[in-house]
XYZ file of C-alpha atoms in Angstrom:
414
model
C 106.046 129.851 86.021
C 103.580 127.848 85.982
C 99.318 128.986 85.763
C 96.828 126.742 86.800
C 92.851 127.734 86.160
C 91.053 125.938 89.230
C 87.175 125.791 89.565
C 84.288 124.648 87.153
C 86.488 124.333 84.148
C 89.639 125.171 83.906
C 93.212 125.045 82.218
C 96.876 123.671 83.259
C 100.056 126.095 81.093
C 103.448 125.029 82.189
C 107.146 125.704 80.856
C 107.256 122.201 77.726
C 103.541 121.603 77.787
C 100.325 123.033 76.172
C 96.969 123.893 78.059
C 95.666 121.073 79.257
C 92.052 121.140 80.588
C 91.194 120.282 83.612
C 87.702 120.027 86.449
C 87.647 120.603 89.852
C 85.523 121.679 92.753
C 85.823 125.013 93.329
C 85.933 124.700 97.216
C 87.895 121.632 96.602
C 90.471 124.389 93.773
C 90.767 127.559 96.243
C 92.295 124.600 99.672
C 94.610 123.231 97.399
C 95.130 126.277 95.708
C 96.439 127.955 99.148
C 99.485 125.107 99.439
C 101.148 127.315 96.493
C 103.628 130.385 97.287
C 102.934 132.945 94.673
C 106.182 132.251 93.348
C 105.460 128.380 92.491
C 101.984 128.784 89.924
C 99.344 131.748 89.276
C 95.183 130.769 90.659
C 93.355 132.026 88.211
C 88.950 132.021 89.349
C 86.950 130.034 86.366
C 85.855 132.537 84.170
C 81.810 133.598 84.774
C 80.463 131.833 82.265
C 81.902 128.360 80.990
C 81.375 126.066 78.865
C 79.042 122.959 79.097
C 81.015 120.413 80.331
C 80.614 117.370 82.971
C 80.254 118.253 86.091
C 83.124 117.880 88.724
C 84.190 114.621 89.292
C 87.826 112.608 90.508
C 88.015 111.912 87.237
C 88.827 115.305 86.567
C 90.536 116.203 90.013
C 92.349 112.592 88.752
C 94.771 114.832 86.726
C 94.544 117.827 88.629
C 94.742 117.385 91.719
C 97.865 114.819 91.555
C 99.026 117.552 89.381
C 98.630 119.927 92.574
C 99.376 117.647 95.107
C 102.944 116.603 93.498
C 103.548 119.259 92.745
C 104.313 120.214 96.535
C 105.467 117.182 97.338
C 108.037 118.289 95.230
C 108.791 120.923 96.338
C 108.272 119.422 100.635
C 110.937 116.093 99.304
C 114.297 118.380 99.910
C 112.997 119.105 102.928
C 111.666 115.711 104.042
C 115.264 114.258 103.286
C 116.140 116.839 105.025
C 114.679 116.065 108.474
C 115.847 112.014 107.634
C 119.304 112.917 107.743
C 118.434 114.779 111.744
C 116.423 112.124 112.945
C 118.671 109.101 112.083
C 121.643 111.986 112.965
C 119.619 111.916 116.690
C 118.839 108.391 116.586
C 122.744 107.256 115.827
C 123.130 109.203 119.619
C 120.599 107.577 121.122
C 121.598 108.189 124.975
C 119.729 105.798 125.923
C 122.469 103.018 124.250
C 126.541 103.463 123.831
C 126.730 103.146 120.765
C 130.876 102.237 119.679
C 131.968 102.976 116.487
C 131.052 99.813 115.116
C 127.923 99.201 115.422
C 126.933 102.464 115.183
C 128.317 101.580 111.560
C 126.008 98.967 111.811
C 122.722 100.638 112.352
C 123.525 104.110 109.701
C 124.155 101.386 106.848
C 120.721 99.250 107.934
C 118.873 102.664 108.412
C 120.061 104.600 105.432
C 119.259 100.480 102.516
C 116.008 100.027 103.374
C 114.420 103.501 105.202
C 114.561 106.441 102.890
C 114.120 104.052 99.171
C 111.118 104.158 98.016
C 108.472 106.346 97.104
C 108.127 107.994 100.265
C 104.170 108.300 99.637
C 103.156 107.875 103.000
C 105.245 110.312 104.970
C 104.760 112.777 102.471
C 101.083 112.164 102.523
C 101.404 113.136 106.755
C 102.334 117.103 104.854
C 100.452 117.258 102.322
C 97.373 116.325 104.466
C 98.506 118.752 107.221
C 99.163 121.135 104.868
C 94.713 120.788 103.419
C 93.220 120.465 107.541
C 95.256 123.869 107.414
C 92.767 124.780 104.484
C 96.304 124.678 102.973
C 98.640 127.780 105.107
C 102.026 127.790 105.186
C 103.258 125.569 108.006
C 105.381 127.323 110.024
C 109.285 125.458 110.220
C 107.617 123.914 113.884
C 105.138 122.426 112.556
C 106.689 120.941 108.777
C 109.643 119.407 111.384
C 106.913 117.972 112.876
C 105.036 116.900 110.442
C 107.876 114.810 108.584
C 109.475 113.952 111.199
C 105.966 111.731 112.017
C 106.011 111.454 108.669
C 109.598 108.841 108.278
C 107.954 107.185 112.094
C 105.319 105.598 109.045
C 109.039 105.232 106.830
C 110.466 104.017 109.529
C 106.867 101.725 110.113
C 107.323 100.960 106.299
C 110.834 98.979 106.463
C 110.172 97.229 110.465
C 107.418 95.779 108.156
C 109.258 95.455 105.061
C 112.788 94.153 106.502
C 110.377 90.978 108.470
C 108.180 90.163 105.926
C 111.721 89.131 103.215
C 112.621 87.398 105.767
C 109.666 85.637 106.200
C 108.789 85.233 102.463
C 112.168 84.065 101.598
C 112.166 86.878 98.975
C 115.072 87.591 96.485
C 114.698 91.596 96.064
C 113.105 94.931 97.030
C 113.211 98.253 95.821
C 115.767 96.925 93.311
C 118.720 95.785 95.561
C 119.119 92.612 97.090
C 116.816 91.847 100.461
C 118.849 93.175 103.604
C 119.133 89.509 104.646
C 119.761 88.411 102.014
C 123.606 90.658 101.886
C 126.470 88.176 102.816
C 126.763 90.044 106.408
C 123.341 90.161 107.556
C 121.617 87.317 106.995
C 118.894 86.548 110.149
C 120.979 89.712 112.016
C 118.179 91.481 109.568
C 115.237 90.125 112.387
C 117.474 92.276 114.548
C 117.435 94.976 112.661
C 113.870 95.343 112.210
C 113.015 94.855 116.080
C 115.580 97.984 115.934
C 113.955 100.064 113.246
C 109.801 99.043 115.187
C 112.121 100.411 118.460
C 113.437 103.864 117.324
C 109.550 104.687 116.075
C 108.983 105.301 119.863
C 112.285 107.265 120.344
C 111.954 109.722 118.061
C 108.181 109.921 119.582
C 109.145 110.090 122.461
C 111.970 113.061 121.401
C 109.848 115.067 119.348
C 106.020 114.929 121.010
C 106.387 114.244 124.594
C 105.110 117.574 125.426
C 102.367 117.828 122.947
C 98.931 117.032 124.074
C 98.437 114.256 121.503
C 101.300 111.701 122.330
C 99.058 109.509 123.951
C 97.120 109.058 121.250
C 100.015 109.376 118.553
C 101.689 105.828 121.064
C 98.344 104.293 120.630
C 97.260 105.056 116.948
C 100.860 103.574 116.789
C 100.480 100.114 117.911
C 97.060 99.498 117.470
C 97.855 99.922 113.533
C 101.095 98.089 113.885
C 98.918 95.011 115.540
C 96.237 95.565 112.789
C 98.910 95.112 110.440
C 100.910 91.877 112.053
C 97.062 90.703 111.987
C 96.861 90.609 108.269
C 100.003 89.729 107.538
C 99.237 86.394 109.972
C 95.678 85.980 108.357
C 97.936 86.285 105.216
C 101.255 82.982 105.899
C 98.173 80.613 107.721
C 95.909 81.468 104.620
C 98.734 80.437 101.999
C 101.118 77.806 103.685
C 103.943 76.147 102.225
C 103.308 73.220 101.119
C 98.986 74.193 101.448
C 97.916 75.747 98.525
C 94.062 74.922 98.546
C 92.158 77.520 96.822
C 89.226 76.917 98.690
C 90.413 78.124 101.573
C 90.605 80.877 99.292
C 87.110 84.014 99.321
C 86.460 87.477 99.255
C 85.450 87.768 102.457
C 89.000 86.763 103.419
C 90.478 88.026 100.512
C 89.132 91.121 102.189
C 90.462 90.787 105.715
C 93.437 90.718 104.992
C 94.278 93.864 102.279
C 92.464 95.290 104.526
C 94.236 94.585 107.982
C 97.725 94.774 105.746
C 97.715 97.125 104.136
C 95.101 99.687 104.167
C 95.603 100.425 108.111
C 98.909 101.468 107.762
C 99.066 102.607 104.046
C 96.593 105.548 104.103
C 94.339 105.874 107.298
C 97.656 105.961 109.391
C 99.544 109.541 107.672
C 95.217 111.345 107.695
C 95.089 110.362 111.650
C 99.092 111.482 111.923
C 98.130 115.279 110.173
C 94.827 114.926 112.046
C 96.161 115.099 115.975
C 98.486 117.209 114.649
C 95.745 119.863 113.873
C 94.770 118.799 117.338
C 91.369 116.261 116.177
C 90.136 114.055 118.174
C 90.167 110.882 116.604
C 87.103 109.033 117.501
C 84.785 111.406 115.740
C 86.252 110.538 112.669
C 85.188 106.998 112.285
C 83.465 108.054 108.595
C 87.552 109.243 107.604
C 88.911 105.593 108.449
C 86.345 103.760 106.700
C 86.709 106.066 103.183
C 89.778 104.947 103.593
C 90.196 102.088 104.013
C 88.918 101.160 101.772
C 90.475 103.531 99.291
C 93.807 101.201 100.892
C 91.564 97.754 100.073
C 90.656 99.042 96.140
C 93.882 100.030 95.761
C 95.108 95.967 96.896
C 92.582 95.138 94.316
C 93.748 97.538 91.461
C 97.421 95.872 92.002
C 96.178 92.605 92.147
C 94.577 92.748 88.487
C 97.898 95.595 87.197
C 100.046 92.321 88.055
C 97.607 90.057 86.004
C 96.581 93.269 82.690
C 99.428 95.803 83.286
C 101.885 96.616 80.745
C 105.265 95.472 83.028
C 106.800 98.394 80.978
C 105.026 100.640 83.215
C 104.472 98.986 86.021
C 108.590 97.814 86.719
C 107.942 93.855 86.640
C 106.097 91.330 85.203
C 103.275 89.744 87.553
C 103.812 86.587 90.021
C 100.474 86.733 91.532
C 100.163 83.167 89.595
C 102.636 81.502 89.841
C 103.138 82.665 93.815
C 99.715 81.549 94.448
C 98.677 84.530 95.755
C 94.859 84.666 97.673
C 94.787 88.017 94.357
C 91.256 89.460 94.523
C 91.652 88.378 90.305
C 91.809 84.876 91.673
C 88.499 84.249 94.310
C 86.390 86.490 92.135
C 87.117 83.989 89.744
C 86.040 81.143 92.061
C 83.001 82.769 92.566
C 82.455 82.770 88.029
C 83.337 79.257 87.308
C 81.819 76.859 86.388
C 82.670 72.871 88.005
C 84.833 72.257 85.218
C 85.998 76.080 85.360
C 87.269 75.731 88.830
C 88.735 72.475 88.545
C 90.967 73.947 86.050
C 92.417 76.516 88.541
C 92.792 74.115 90.859
C 95.126 72.496 89.228
C 96.354 75.462 86.844
C 96.882 77.660 90.008
C 99.863 78.505 91.575
C 102.100 76.509 89.280
C 105.541 78.383 87.663
C 105.624 76.673 84.042
C 104.874 79.020 81.740
C 101.857 76.830 80.212
C 99.244 76.763 83.092
C 100.251 80.745 83.529
C 98.203 81.031 80.611
C 96.072 78.218 80.916
C 95.108 80.928 84.322
C 95.520 84.006 82.256
C 92.511 82.693 79.494
C 90.013 81.677 81.901
C 90.196 85.418 83.560
C 89.467 86.318 79.693
C 87.064 83.913 79.437
C 85.141 85.000 82.999
C 85.557 89.072 81.615
C 87.935 89.622 84.876
C 88.845 92.454 83.116
C 84.822 93.568 82.809
C 83.912 92.692 87.144
C 87.133 94.511 88.173
C 85.589 97.642 85.740
C 82.238 97.314 87.342
C 84.304 97.168 90.930
C 86.046 100.287 89.667
C 83.204 101.656 89.061
C 80.048 101.146 92.438
C 83.775 101.938 94.578
C 84.413 104.819 92.945
C 80.790 105.856 92.945
C 80.191 105.076 96.502
C 83.726 106.779 98.418
C 82.482 110.439 96.236
C 79.161 109.996 97.830
C 80.899 109.466 100.699
C 83.379 112.492 100.346
C 80.789 115.032 99.501
C 78.947 114.351 102.605
C 81.445 115.134 104.741
C 80.735 118.491 107.399
C 84.650 120.265 106.341
C 85.857 120.967 103.494
C 88.885 120.498 104.127
C 88.416 117.067 105.302
C 87.240 116.290 102.117
C 89.982 117.750 100.791
C 92.682 115.582 102.331
C 90.189 112.875 101.453
C 90.361 113.819 97.969
C 93.651 114.300 97.144
C 93.859 110.241 98.163
C 91.065 109.713 95.874
C 93.143 111.715 93.458
C 95.943 110.221 93.497
C 94.724 105.906 92.924
C 91.995 106.803 91.086
C 92.232 105.037 87.604
C 96.079 103.886 87.634
C 98.288 101.775 85.312
C 101.076 101.920 87.500
């Protein structure tokens, strides 16, 4: 049994932990608390006269919302995986194509290898966002299935992007295993597999959403986000052409455009947009929500760039290689912005080299230019900007959705 106290001040009690203080805006606490059944938690309102404490902030919300949303995700994930199996079975019996035993086995193996292997955060976010938009009310079986199906459409989109991205980048591993195209029997057949993954999204949408009033809006949404992501990939590729390493092409506006289009739309905006459509909302009325989520996606990638260089490999699970790979990273464009001519010359000479001595020189220059301080300043300002935008939204349910996203990423260490 979990006990959760929320409001201006409270505590979380678990079986294996001491009480931990949390600070959470009362309205958000009330909305989030409805996500759970009485068997999984007890909601205790805030004390009438709390002792002096910091005003509610997303710094405190980071822990409390992550705890609550994390619980929701853990409760939802088994059902989510059940829906994957159901969708896969449907696709393997799609009447539009006469499968042979060999082709059915190939597609099944391809799906299992590429679709469900990640953290599934994008897909699960559809379900949690939809719950919050319904003020935390329990979803009926049909609503839960449809939210899961839309979540899986995003995971299918992610798989499609990654299969092709790995080929373009010449990558060797993905999610701790060889890239799909690196398997001996696969090779460039993976290009066609990527196209199959892409087309299966619309087979799922047709089967389960064709009768919904928002079906056309869903089609338009997935088409638009796919176009934006592919265009972001194009900017990234032509900016970092193999054999044409030129740091003069790198700038903060270029970095932002790559990140915004390649990552932010499909990773942050798309899950919430799907939930909004399910809730009967018109996306044209939520451009402010899109702007906040794209800002979050940009911030998320800047964090990734920072952790690639300054994060603990034991925590983030990998050794960063952005310097060696000549990535258009926020760190290098910020360094170019701060550097004098001599320091720029060093960057031009050392950046993109695999020699550990060159990498060390670049990292040393980052220290000299106080790139860590620049990141802390950026994080503080973007946090303040986003919290102000969120608090200004007229819908408390939408506020809760945006707060939950920000809570998951603010000051993350991995």
